[in-house]
């Protein structure tokens, strides 16, 4: 499995975590609270953690091709939900 993470600075982390999880729950298995989430993309998973000033993504997948696809999916959706903010994603290999 290939793992990577990104920490996105935002004061709306809990709100965005819940929006992302609710959105994906219409099509795939999702678990979440206001501060933690788990999105089960087949064949990958993404863990989300919200703090007062950031939203952390960690996901694992089977290939680098899937890694790029899921990074794009997560970024595109969050940018859409956070259209009033300019968010920055810096993906790094491994866990936080």
PDB file of N, CA and C in Angstrom:
ATOM      1  N   UNK A   1       0.839  -1.181   0.000  1.00  0.00           N
ATOM      2  CA  UNK A   1       0.000   0.000   0.000  1.00  0.00           C
ATOM      3  C   UNK A   1       0.890   1.253   0.000  1.00  0.00           C
ATOM      4  N   UNK A   2       0.408   2.285  -0.669  1.00  0.00           N
ATOM      5  CA  UNK A   2       1.088   3.567  -0.740  1.00  0.00           C
ATOM      6  C   UNK A   2       0.307   4.558   0.107  1.00  0.00           C
ATOM      7  N   UNK A   3       0.978   5.218   1.037  1.00  0.00           N
ATOM      8  CA  UNK A   3       0.315   6.189   1.903  1.00  0.00           C
ATOM      9  C   UNK A   3       0.839   7.583   1.669  1.00  0.00           C
ATOM     10  N   UNK A   4      -0.036   8.574   1.826  1.00  0.00           N
ATOM     11  CA  UNK A   4       0.382   9.967   1.736  1.00  0.00           C
ATOM     12  C   UNK A   4      -0.564  10.817   2.581  1.00  0.00           C
ATOM     13  N   UNK A   5      -0.114  12.035   2.861  1.00  0.00           N
ATOM     14  CA  UNK A   5      -0.927  12.932   3.690  1.00  0.00           C
ATOM     15  C   UNK A   5      -0.774  14.371   3.228  1.00  0.00           C
ATOM     16  N   UNK A   6      -1.739  15.175   3.622  1.00  0.00           N
ATOM     17  CA  UNK A   6      -1.701  16.618   3.396  1.00  0.00           C
ATOM     18  C   UNK A   6      -2.365  17.292   4.585  1.00  0.00           C
ATOM     19  N   UNK A   7      -1.815  18.429   4.976  1.00  0.00           N
ATOM     20  CA  UNK A   7      -2.397  19.241   6.036  1.00  0.00           C
ATOM     21  C   UNK A   7      -2.817  20.563   5.405  1.00  0.00           C
ATOM     22  N   UNK A   8      -4.109  20.838   5.459  1.00  0.00           N
ATOM     23  CA  UNK A   8      -4.664  22.033   4.836  1.00  0.00           C
ATOM     24  C   UNK A   8      -5.064  23.013   5.932  1.00  0.00           C
ATOM     25  N   UNK A   9      -4.479  24.188   5.903  1.00  0.00           N
ATOM     26  CA  UNK A   9      -4.788  25.205   6.911  1.00  0.00           C
ATOM     27  C   UNK A   9      -6.150  25.835   6.615  1.00  0.00           C
ATOM     28  N   UNK A  10      -7.040  25.758   7.597  1.00  0.00           N
ATOM     29  CA  UNK A  10      -8.363  26.372   7.506  1.00  0.00           C
ATOM     30  C   UNK A  10      -8.986  26.411   8.894  1.00  0.00           C
ATOM     31  N   UNK A  11      -9.730  27.450   9.170  1.00  0.00           N
ATOM     32  CA  UNK A  11     -10.461  27.539  10.430  1.00  0.00           C
ATOM     33  C   UNK A  11     -11.837  26.879  10.335  1.00  0.00           C
ATOM     34  N   UNK A  12     -12.151  26.333   9.170  1.00  0.00           N
ATOM     35  CA  UNK A  12     -13.432  25.669   8.931  1.00  0.00           C
ATOM     36  C   UNK A  12     -13.256  24.152   8.772  1.00  0.00           C
ATOM     37  N   UNK A  13     -12.222  23.582   9.385  1.00  0.00           N
ATOM     38  CA  UNK A  13     -11.878  22.177   9.180  1.00  0.00           C
ATOM     39  C   UNK A  13     -13.026  21.220   9.501  1.00  0.00           C
ATOM     40  N   UNK A  14     -13.677  21.389  10.624  1.00  0.00           N
ATOM     41  CA  UNK A  14     -14.769  20.492  11.002  1.00  0.00           C
ATOM     42  C   UNK A  14     -15.925  20.576   9.998  1.00  0.00           C
ATOM     43  N   UNK A  15     -16.254  21.771   9.602  1.00  0.00           N
ATOM     44  CA  UNK A  15     -17.329  21.973   8.625  1.00  0.00           C
ATOM     45  C   UNK A  15     -17.002  21.252   7.322  1.00  0.00           C
ATOM     46  N   UNK A  16     -15.786  21.416   6.825  1.00  0.00           N
ATOM     47  CA  UNK A  16     -15.404  20.799   5.557  1.00  0.00           C
ATOM     48  C   UNK A  16     -15.292  19.286   5.669  1.00  0.00           C
ATOM     49  N   UNK A  17     -14.800  18.797   6.799  1.00  0.00           N
ATOM     50  CA  UNK A  17     -14.738  17.354   7.020  1.00  0.00           C
ATOM     51  C   UNK A  17     -16.136  16.752   6.910  1.00  0.00           C
ATOM     52  N   UNK A  18     -17.092  17.371   7.577  1.00  0.00           N
ATOM     53  CA  UNK A  18     -18.458  16.856   7.563  1.00  0.00           C
ATOM     54  C   UNK A  18     -19.085  16.956   6.166  1.00  0.00           C
ATOM     55  N   UNK A  19     -18.816  18.051   5.455  1.00  0.00           N
ATOM     56  CA  UNK A  19     -19.348  18.196   4.096  1.00  0.00           C
ATOM     57  C   UNK A  19     -18.785  17.116   3.173  1.00  0.00           C
ATOM     58  N   UNK A  20     -17.476  16.903   3.245  1.00  0.00           N
ATOM     59  CA  UNK A  20     -16.859  15.875   2.399  1.00  0.00           C
ATOM     60  C   UNK A  20     -17.438  14.499   2.710  1.00  0.00           C
ATOM     61  N   UNK A  21     -17.523  14.181   3.983  1.00  0.00           N
ATOM     62  CA  UNK A  21     -18.028  12.858   4.367  1.00  0.00           C
ATOM     63  C   UNK A  21     -19.491  12.678   3.970  1.00  0.00           C
ATOM     64  N   UNK A  22     -20.320  13.674   4.190  1.00  0.00           N
ATOM     65  CA  UNK A  22     -21.726  13.580   3.780  1.00  0.00           C
ATOM     66  C   UNK A  22     -21.832  13.404   2.271  1.00  0.00           C
ATOM     67  N   UNK A  23     -21.031  14.153   1.528  1.00  0.00           N
ATOM     68  CA  UNK A  23     -21.066  14.066   0.076  1.00  0.00           C
ATOM     69  C   UNK A  23     -20.716  12.652  -0.402  1.00  0.00           C
ATOM     70  N   UNK A  24     -19.605  12.107   0.095  1.00  0.00           N
ATOM     71  CA  UNK A  24     -19.181  10.790  -0.360  1.00  0.00           C
ATOM     72  C   UNK A  24     -20.064   9.670   0.177  1.00  0.00           C
ATOM     73  N   UNK A  25     -20.777   9.893   1.272  1.00  0.00           N
ATOM     74  CA  UNK A  25     -21.607   8.842   1.866  1.00  0.00           C
ATOM     75  C   UNK A  25     -22.778   8.440   0.976  1.00  0.00           C
ATOM     76  N   UNK A  26     -23.088   9.247  -0.034  1.00  0.00           N
ATOM     77  CA  UNK A  26     -24.168   8.885  -0.950  1.00  0.00           C
ATOM     78  C   UNK A  26     -23.767   7.749  -1.887  1.00  0.00           C
ATOM     79  N   UNK A  27     -22.453   7.508  -2.033  1.00  0.00           N
ATOM     80  CA  UNK A  27     -21.998   6.493  -2.982  1.00  0.00           C
ATOM     81  C   UNK A  27     -21.104   5.420  -2.377  1.00  0.00           C
ATOM     82  N   UNK A  28     -20.401   5.739  -1.291  1.00  0.00           N
ATOM     83  CA  UNK A  28     -19.483   4.775  -0.692  1.00  0.00           C
ATOM     84  C   UNK A  28     -19.602   4.811   0.823  1.00  0.00           C
ATOM     85  N   UNK A  29     -18.948   3.829   1.471  1.00  0.00           N
ATOM     86  CA  UNK A  29     -19.015   3.735   2.927  1.00  0.00           C
ATOM     87  C   UNK A  29     -18.175   4.831   3.587  1.00  0.00           C
ATOM     88  N   UNK A  30     -18.788   5.508   4.559  1.00  0.00           N
ATOM     89  CA  UNK A  30     -18.152   6.626   5.254  1.00  0.00           C
ATOM     90  C   UNK A  30     -18.537   6.578   6.730  1.00  0.00           C
ATOM     91  N   UNK A  31     -17.588   6.928   7.592  1.00  0.00           N
ATOM     92  CA  UNK A  31     -17.856   7.100   9.020  1.00  0.00           C
ATOM     93  C   UNK A  31     -17.287   8.457   9.411  1.00  0.00           C
ATOM     94  N   UNK A  32     -18.006   9.203  10.258  1.00  0.00           N
ATOM     95  CA  UNK A  32     -17.443  10.485  10.672  1.00  0.00           C
ATOM     96  C   UNK A  32     -18.105  11.052  11.922  1.00  0.00           C
ATOM     97  N   UNK A  33     -17.325  11.920  12.563  1.00  0.00           N
ATOM     98  CA  UNK A  33     -17.763  12.761  13.670  1.00  0.00           C
ATOM     99  C   UNK A  33     -17.344  14.179  13.274  1.00  0.00           C
ATOM    100  N   UNK A  34     -17.618  15.180  14.093  1.00  0.00           N
ATOM    101  CA  UNK A  34     -17.163  16.528  13.740  1.00  0.00           C
ATOM    102  C   UNK A  34     -15.638  16.693  13.661  1.00  0.00           C
ATOM    103  N   UNK A  35     -14.877  15.759  14.250  1.00  0.00           N
ATOM    104  CA  UNK A  35     -13.420  15.912  14.250  1.00  0.00           C
ATOM    105  C   UNK A  35     -12.644  14.798  13.548  1.00  0.00           C
ATOM    106  N   UNK A  36     -13.314  13.738  13.126  1.00  0.00           N
ATOM    107  CA  UNK A  36     -12.616  12.623  12.470  1.00  0.00           C
ATOM    108  C   UNK A  36     -13.525  11.969  11.445  1.00  0.00           C
ATOM    109  N   UNK A  37     -12.918  11.510  10.358  1.00  0.00           N
ATOM    110  CA  UNK A  37     -13.699  10.849   9.332  1.00  0.00           C
ATOM    111  C   UNK A  37     -12.905   9.743   8.665  1.00  0.00           C
ATOM    112  N   UNK A  38     -13.624   8.796   8.082  1.00  0.00           N
ATOM    113  CA  UNK A  38     -13.031   7.708   7.327  1.00  0.00           C
ATOM    114  C   UNK A  38     -13.865   7.520   6.066  1.00  0.00           C
ATOM    115  N   UNK A  39     -13.230   7.687   4.916  1.00  0.00           N
ATOM    116  CA  UNK A  39     -13.889   7.494   3.621  1.00  0.00           C
ATOM    117  C   UNK A  39     -13.266   6.269   2.993  1.00  0.00           C
ATOM    118  N   UNK A  40     -14.098   5.281   2.637  1.00  0.00           N
ATOM    119  CA  UNK A  40     -13.592   4.015   2.095  1.00  0.00           C
ATOM    120  C   UNK A  40     -13.802   3.967   0.586  1.00  0.00           C
ATOM    121  N   UNK A  41     -12.818   4.532  -0.135  1.00  0.00           N
ATOM    122  CA  UNK A  41     -12.823   4.458  -1.596  1.00  0.00           C
ATOM    123  C   UNK A  41     -12.317   3.073  -1.992  1.00  0.00           C
ATOM    124  N   UNK A  42     -13.041   2.374  -2.838  1.00  0.00           N
ATOM    125  CA  UNK A  42     -12.451   1.104  -3.284  1.00  0.00           C
ATOM    126  C   UNK A  42     -11.397   1.384  -4.356  1.00  0.00           C
ATOM    127  N   UNK A  43     -10.203   0.979  -4.267  1.00  0.00           N
ATOM    128  CA  UNK A  43      -9.509   0.170  -3.251  1.00  0.00           C
ATOM    129  C   UNK A  43      -8.613   1.024  -2.365  1.00  0.00           C
ATOM    130  N   UNK A  44      -9.128   1.985  -1.694  1.00  0.00           N
ATOM    131  CA  UNK A  44      -8.332   2.876  -0.856  1.00  0.00           C
ATOM    132  C   UNK A  44      -9.173   3.348   0.321  1.00  0.00           C
ATOM    133  N   UNK A  45      -8.515   4.024   1.256  1.00  0.00           N
ATOM    134  CA  UNK A  45      -9.260   4.681   2.317  1.00  0.00           C
ATOM    135  C   UNK A  45      -8.600   6.011   2.622  1.00  0.00           C
ATOM    136  N   UNK A  46      -9.391   6.942   3.148  1.00  0.00           N
ATOM    137  CA  UNK A  46      -8.889   8.255   3.526  1.00  0.00           C
ATOM    138  C   UNK A  46      -9.367   8.561   4.936  1.00  0.00           C
ATOM    139  N   UNK A  47      -8.421   8.889   5.803  1.00  0.00           N
ATOM    140  CA  UNK A  47      -8.736   9.342   7.157  1.00  0.00           C
ATOM    141  C   UNK A  47      -8.634  10.862   7.179  1.00  0.00           C
ATOM    142  N   UNK A  48      -9.585  11.513   7.824  1.00  0.00           N
ATOM    143  CA  UNK A  48      -9.586  12.963   7.952  1.00  0.00           C
ATOM    144  C   UNK A  48      -9.601  13.321   9.432  1.00  0.00           C
ATOM    145  N   UNK A  49      -8.868  14.359   9.779  1.00  0.00           N
ATOM    146  CA  UNK A  49      -8.866  14.859  11.155  1.00  0.00           C
ATOM    147  C   UNK A  49      -8.972  16.375  11.115  1.00  0.00           C
ATOM    148  N   UNK A  50      -9.899  16.908  11.911  1.00  0.00           N
ATOM    149  CA  UNK A  50     -10.109  18.353  11.978  1.00  0.00           C
ATOM    150  C   UNK A  50      -9.609  18.884  13.313  1.00  0.00           C
ATOM    151  N   UNK A  51      -8.851  19.964  13.236  1.00  0.00           N
ATOM    152  CA  UNK A  51      -8.433  20.704  14.424  1.00  0.00           C
ATOM    153  C   UNK A  51      -8.950  22.129  14.247  1.00  0.00           C
ATOM    154  N   UNK A  52      -8.804  22.980  15.234  1.00  0.00           N
ATOM    155  CA  UNK A  52      -9.310  24.351  15.080  1.00  0.00           C
ATOM    156  C   UNK A  52      -8.687  25.127  13.921  1.00  0.00           C
ATOM    157  N   UNK A  53      -7.486  24.712  13.456  1.00  0.00           N
ATOM    158  CA  UNK A  53      -6.841  25.480  12.391  1.00  0.00           C
ATOM    159  C   UNK A  53      -6.398  24.678  11.165  1.00  0.00           C
ATOM    160  N   UNK A  54      -6.753  23.386  11.102  1.00  0.00           N
ATOM    161  CA  UNK A  54      -6.350  22.611   9.922  1.00  0.00           C
ATOM    162  C   UNK A  54      -7.192  21.350   9.730  1.00  0.00           C
ATOM    163  N   UNK A  55      -7.177  20.877   8.491  1.00  0.00           N
ATOM    164  CA  UNK A  55      -7.815  19.619   8.116  1.00  0.00           C
ATOM    165  C   UNK A  55      -6.719  18.727   7.554  1.00  0.00           C
ATOM    166  N   UNK A  56      -6.535  17.566   8.173  1.00  0.00           N
ATOM    167  CA  UNK A  56      -5.490  16.630   7.756  1.00  0.00           C
ATOM    168  C   UNK A  56      -6.125  15.468   7.006  1.00  0.00           C
ATOM    169  N   UNK A  57      -5.524  15.148   5.865  1.00  0.00           N
ATOM    170  CA  UNK A  57      -5.917  13.988   5.057  1.00  0.00           C
ATOM    171  C   UNK A  57      -4.791  12.966   5.131  1.00  0.00           C
ATOM    172  N   UNK A  58      -5.133  11.710   5.339  1.00  0.00           N
ATOM    173  CA  UNK A  58      -4.172  10.614   5.191  1.00  0.00           C
ATOM    174  C   UNK A  58      -4.884   9.522   4.416  1.00  0.00           C
ATOM    175  N   UNK A  59      -4.289   9.067   3.328  1.00  0.00           N
ATOM    176  CA  UNK A  59      -4.913   7.954   2.648  1.00  0.00           C
ATOM    177  C   UNK A  59      -3.897   6.950   2.173  1.00  0.00           C
ATOM    178  N   UNK A  60      -4.388   5.728   2.005  1.00  0.00           N
ATOM    179  CA  UNK A  60      -3.586   4.634   1.473  1.00  0.00           C
ATOM    180  C   UNK A  60      -4.315   4.044   0.284  1.00  0.00           C
ATOM    181  N   UNK A  61      -3.524   3.678  -0.719  1.00  0.00           N
ATOM    182  CA  UNK A  61      -4.069   3.056  -1.914  1.00  0.00           C
ATOM    183  C   UNK A  61      -3.037   2.085  -2.458  1.00  0.00           C
ATOM    184  N   UNK A  62      -3.409   1.342  -3.497  1.00  0.00           N
ATOM    185  CA  UNK A  62      -2.554   0.271  -3.996  1.00  0.00           C
ATOM    186  C   UNK A  62      -1.549   0.703  -5.058  1.00  0.00           C
ATOM    187  N   UNK A  63      -1.742   1.854  -5.707  1.00  0.00           N
ATOM    188  CA  UNK A  63      -0.855   2.229  -6.803  1.00  0.00           C
ATOM    189  C   UNK A  63      -0.664   3.741  -6.868  1.00  0.00           C
ATOM    190  N   UNK A  64       0.395   4.170  -7.514  1.00  0.00           N
ATOM    191  CA  UNK A  64       0.635   5.597  -7.673  1.00  0.00           C
ATOM    192  C   UNK A  64      -0.409   6.234  -8.575  1.00  0.00           C
ATOM    193  N   UNK A  65      -0.962   5.458  -9.526  1.00  0.00           N
ATOM    194  CA  UNK A  65      -2.029   5.991 -10.375  1.00  0.00           C
ATOM    195  C   UNK A  65      -3.258   6.328  -9.535  1.00  0.00           C
ATOM    196  N   UNK A  66      -3.638   5.402  -8.656  1.00  0.00           N
ATOM    197  CA  UNK A  66      -4.774   5.652  -7.766  1.00  0.00           C
ATOM    198  C   UNK A  66      -4.475   6.818  -6.824  1.00  0.00           C
ATOM    199  N   UNK A  67      -3.237   6.926  -6.384  1.00  0.00           N
ATOM    200  CA  UNK A  67      -2.846   7.995  -5.485  1.00  0.00           C
ATOM    201  C   UNK A  67      -3.141   9.357  -6.117  1.00  0.00           C
ATOM    202  N   UNK A  68      -2.754   9.550  -7.342  1.00  0.00           N
ATOM    203  CA  UNK A  68      -2.980  10.825  -8.025  1.00  0.00           C
ATOM    204  C   UNK A  68      -4.472  11.082  -8.242  1.00  0.00           C
ATOM    205  N   UNK A  69      -5.214  10.042  -8.591  1.00  0.00           N
ATOM    206  CA  UNK A  69      -6.660  10.184  -8.804  1.00  0.00           C
ATOM    207  C   UNK A  69      -7.338  10.637  -7.515  1.00  0.00           C
ATOM    208  N   UNK A  70      -7.033   9.989  -6.391  1.00  0.00           N
ATOM    209  CA  UNK A  70      -7.682  10.336  -5.131  1.00  0.00           C
ATOM    210  C   UNK A  70      -7.235  11.699  -4.611  1.00  0.00           C
ATOM    211  N   UNK A  71      -5.984  12.057  -4.841  1.00  0.00           N
ATOM    212  CA  UNK A  71      -5.548  13.405  -4.475  1.00  0.00           C
ATOM    213  C   UNK A  71      -6.375  14.434  -5.225  1.00  0.00           C
ATOM    214  N   UNK A  72      -6.551  14.231  -6.521  1.00  0.00           N
ATOM    215  CA  UNK A  72      -7.347  15.159  -7.324  1.00  0.00           C
ATOM    216  C   UNK A  72      -8.802  15.202  -6.868  1.00  0.00           C
ATOM    217  N   UNK A  73      -9.380  14.041  -6.585  1.00  0.00           N
ATOM    218  CA  UNK A  73     -10.774  13.983  -6.134  1.00  0.00           C
ATOM    219  C   UNK A  73     -10.950  14.756  -4.832  1.00  0.00           C
ATOM    220  N   UNK A  74     -10.080  14.501  -3.877  1.00  0.00           N
ATOM    221  CA  UNK A  74     -10.189  15.180  -2.581  1.00  0.00           C
ATOM    222  C   UNK A  74      -9.974  16.686  -2.718  1.00  0.00           C
ATOM    223  N   UNK A  75      -8.962  17.077  -3.470  1.00  0.00           N
ATOM    224  CA  UNK A  75      -8.693  18.501  -3.662  1.00  0.00           C
ATOM    225  C   UNK A  75      -9.848  19.198  -4.364  1.00  0.00           C
ATOM    226  N   UNK A  76     -10.333  18.620  -5.442  1.00  0.00           N
ATOM    227  CA  UNK A  76     -11.410  19.232  -6.221  1.00  0.00           C
ATOM    228  C   UNK A  76     -12.654  19.442  -5.368  1.00  0.00           C
ATOM    229  N   UNK A  77     -13.033  18.429  -4.604  1.00  0.00           N
ATOM    230  CA  UNK A  77     -14.229  18.545  -3.780  1.00  0.00           C
ATOM    231  C   UNK A  77     -14.045  19.571  -2.668  1.00  0.00           C
ATOM    232  N   UNK A  78     -12.897  19.552  -1.990  1.00  0.00           N
ATOM    233  CA  UNK A  78     -12.704  20.515  -0.906  1.00  0.00           C
ATOM    234  C   UNK A  78     -12.667  21.944  -1.439  1.00  0.00           C
ATOM    235  N   UNK A  79     -11.994  22.160  -2.554  1.00  0.00           N
ATOM    236  CA  UNK A  79     -11.943  23.505  -3.136  1.00  0.00           C
ATOM    237  C   UNK A  79     -13.348  23.981  -3.496  1.00  0.00           C
ATOM    238  N   UNK A  80     -14.175  23.095  -3.993  1.00  0.00           N
ATOM    239  CA  UNK A  80     -15.553  23.454  -4.328  1.00  0.00           C
ATOM    240  C   UNK A  80     -16.342  23.837  -3.074  1.00  0.00           C
ATOM    241  N   UNK A  81     -16.192  23.059  -1.995  1.00  0.00           N
ATOM    242  CA  UNK A  81     -16.907  23.362  -0.761  1.00  0.00           C
ATOM    243  C   UNK A  81     -16.379  24.630  -0.092  1.00  0.00           C
ATOM    244  N   UNK A  82     -15.093  24.917  -0.277  1.00  0.00           N
ATOM    245  CA  UNK A  82     -14.456  26.056   0.387  1.00  0.00           C
ATOM    246  C   UNK A  82     -14.208  27.186  -0.600  1.00  0.00           C
ATOM    247  N   UNK A  83     -15.158  27.445  -1.462  1.00  0.00           N
ATOM    248  CA  UNK A  83     -14.968  28.408  -2.552  1.00  0.00           C
ATOM    249  C   UNK A  83     -14.647  29.829  -2.073  1.00  0.00           C
ATOM    250  N   UNK A  84     -14.915  30.135  -0.815  1.00  0.00           N
ATOM    251  CA  UNK A  84     -14.611  31.471  -0.296  1.00  0.00           C
ATOM    252  C   UNK A  84     -13.181  31.571   0.247  1.00  0.00           C
ATOM    253  N   UNK A  85     -12.474  30.444   0.280  1.00  0.00           N
ATOM    254  CA  UNK A  85     -11.108  30.404   0.802  1.00  0.00           C
ATOM    255  C   UNK A  85     -10.151  29.950  -0.296  1.00  0.00           C
ATOM    256  N   UNK A  86      -8.899  30.337  -0.151  1.00  0.00           N
ATOM    257  CA  UNK A  86      -7.850  29.798  -1.008  1.00  0.00           C
ATOM    258  C   UNK A  86      -7.078  28.790  -0.171  1.00  0.00           C
ATOM    259  N   UNK A  87      -7.213  27.520  -0.530  1.00  0.00           N
ATOM    260  CA  UNK A  87      -6.589  26.455   0.244  1.00  0.00           C
ATOM    261  C   UNK A  87      -5.352  25.938  -0.472  1.00  0.00           C
ATOM    262  N   UNK A  88      -4.406  25.467   0.311  1.00  0.00           N
ATOM    263  CA  UNK A  88      -3.155  24.957  -0.243  1.00  0.00           C
ATOM    264  C   UNK A  88      -2.961  23.500   0.180  1.00  0.00           C
ATOM    265  N   UNK A  89      -2.707  22.646  -0.809  1.00  0.00           N
ATOM    266  CA  UNK A  89      -2.444  21.234  -0.572  1.00  0.00           C
ATOM    267  C   UNK A  89      -0.988  20.963  -0.889  1.00  0.00           C
ATOM    268  N   UNK A  90      -0.286  20.344   0.047  1.00  0.00           N
ATOM    269  CA  UNK A  90       1.065  19.858  -0.196  1.00  0.00           C
ATOM    270  C   UNK A  90       1.058  18.394   0.257  1.00  0.00           C
ATOM    271  N   UNK A  91       1.026  17.487  -0.724  1.00  0.00           N
ATOM    272  CA  UNK A  91       0.975  16.071  -0.428  1.00  0.00           C
ATOM    273  C   UNK A  91       2.384  15.551  -0.144  1.00  0.00           C
ATOM    274  N   UNK A  92       2.501  14.752   0.907  1.00  0.00           N
ATOM    275  CA  UNK A  92       3.770  14.143   1.282  1.00  0.00           C
ATOM    276  C   UNK A  92       3.561  12.663   1.493  1.00  0.00           C
ATOM    277  N   UNK A  93       4.588  11.887   1.185  1.00  0.00           N
ATOM    278  CA  UNK A  93       4.490  10.438   1.369  1.00  0.00           C
ATOM    279  C   UNK A  93       4.479  10.086   2.834  1.00  0.00           C
ATOM    280  N   UNK A  94       3.802   8.990   3.164  1.00  0.00           N
ATOM    281  CA  UNK A  94       3.782   8.475   4.514  1.00  0.00           C
ATOM    282  C   UNK A  94       2.727   9.115   5.402  1.00  0.00           C
ATOM    283  N   UNK A  95       2.737   8.675   6.657  1.00  0.00           N
ATOM    284  CA  UNK A  95       1.785   9.185   7.643  1.00  0.00           C
ATOM    285  C   UNK A  95       2.243  10.541   8.171  1.00  0.00           C
ATOM    286  N   UNK A  96       1.330  11.199   8.865  1.00  0.00           N
ATOM    287  CA  UNK A  96       1.614  12.521   9.442  1.00  0.00           C
ATOM    288  C   UNK A  96       2.596  12.375  10.577  1.00  0.00           C
TER     289      UNK A  96
END
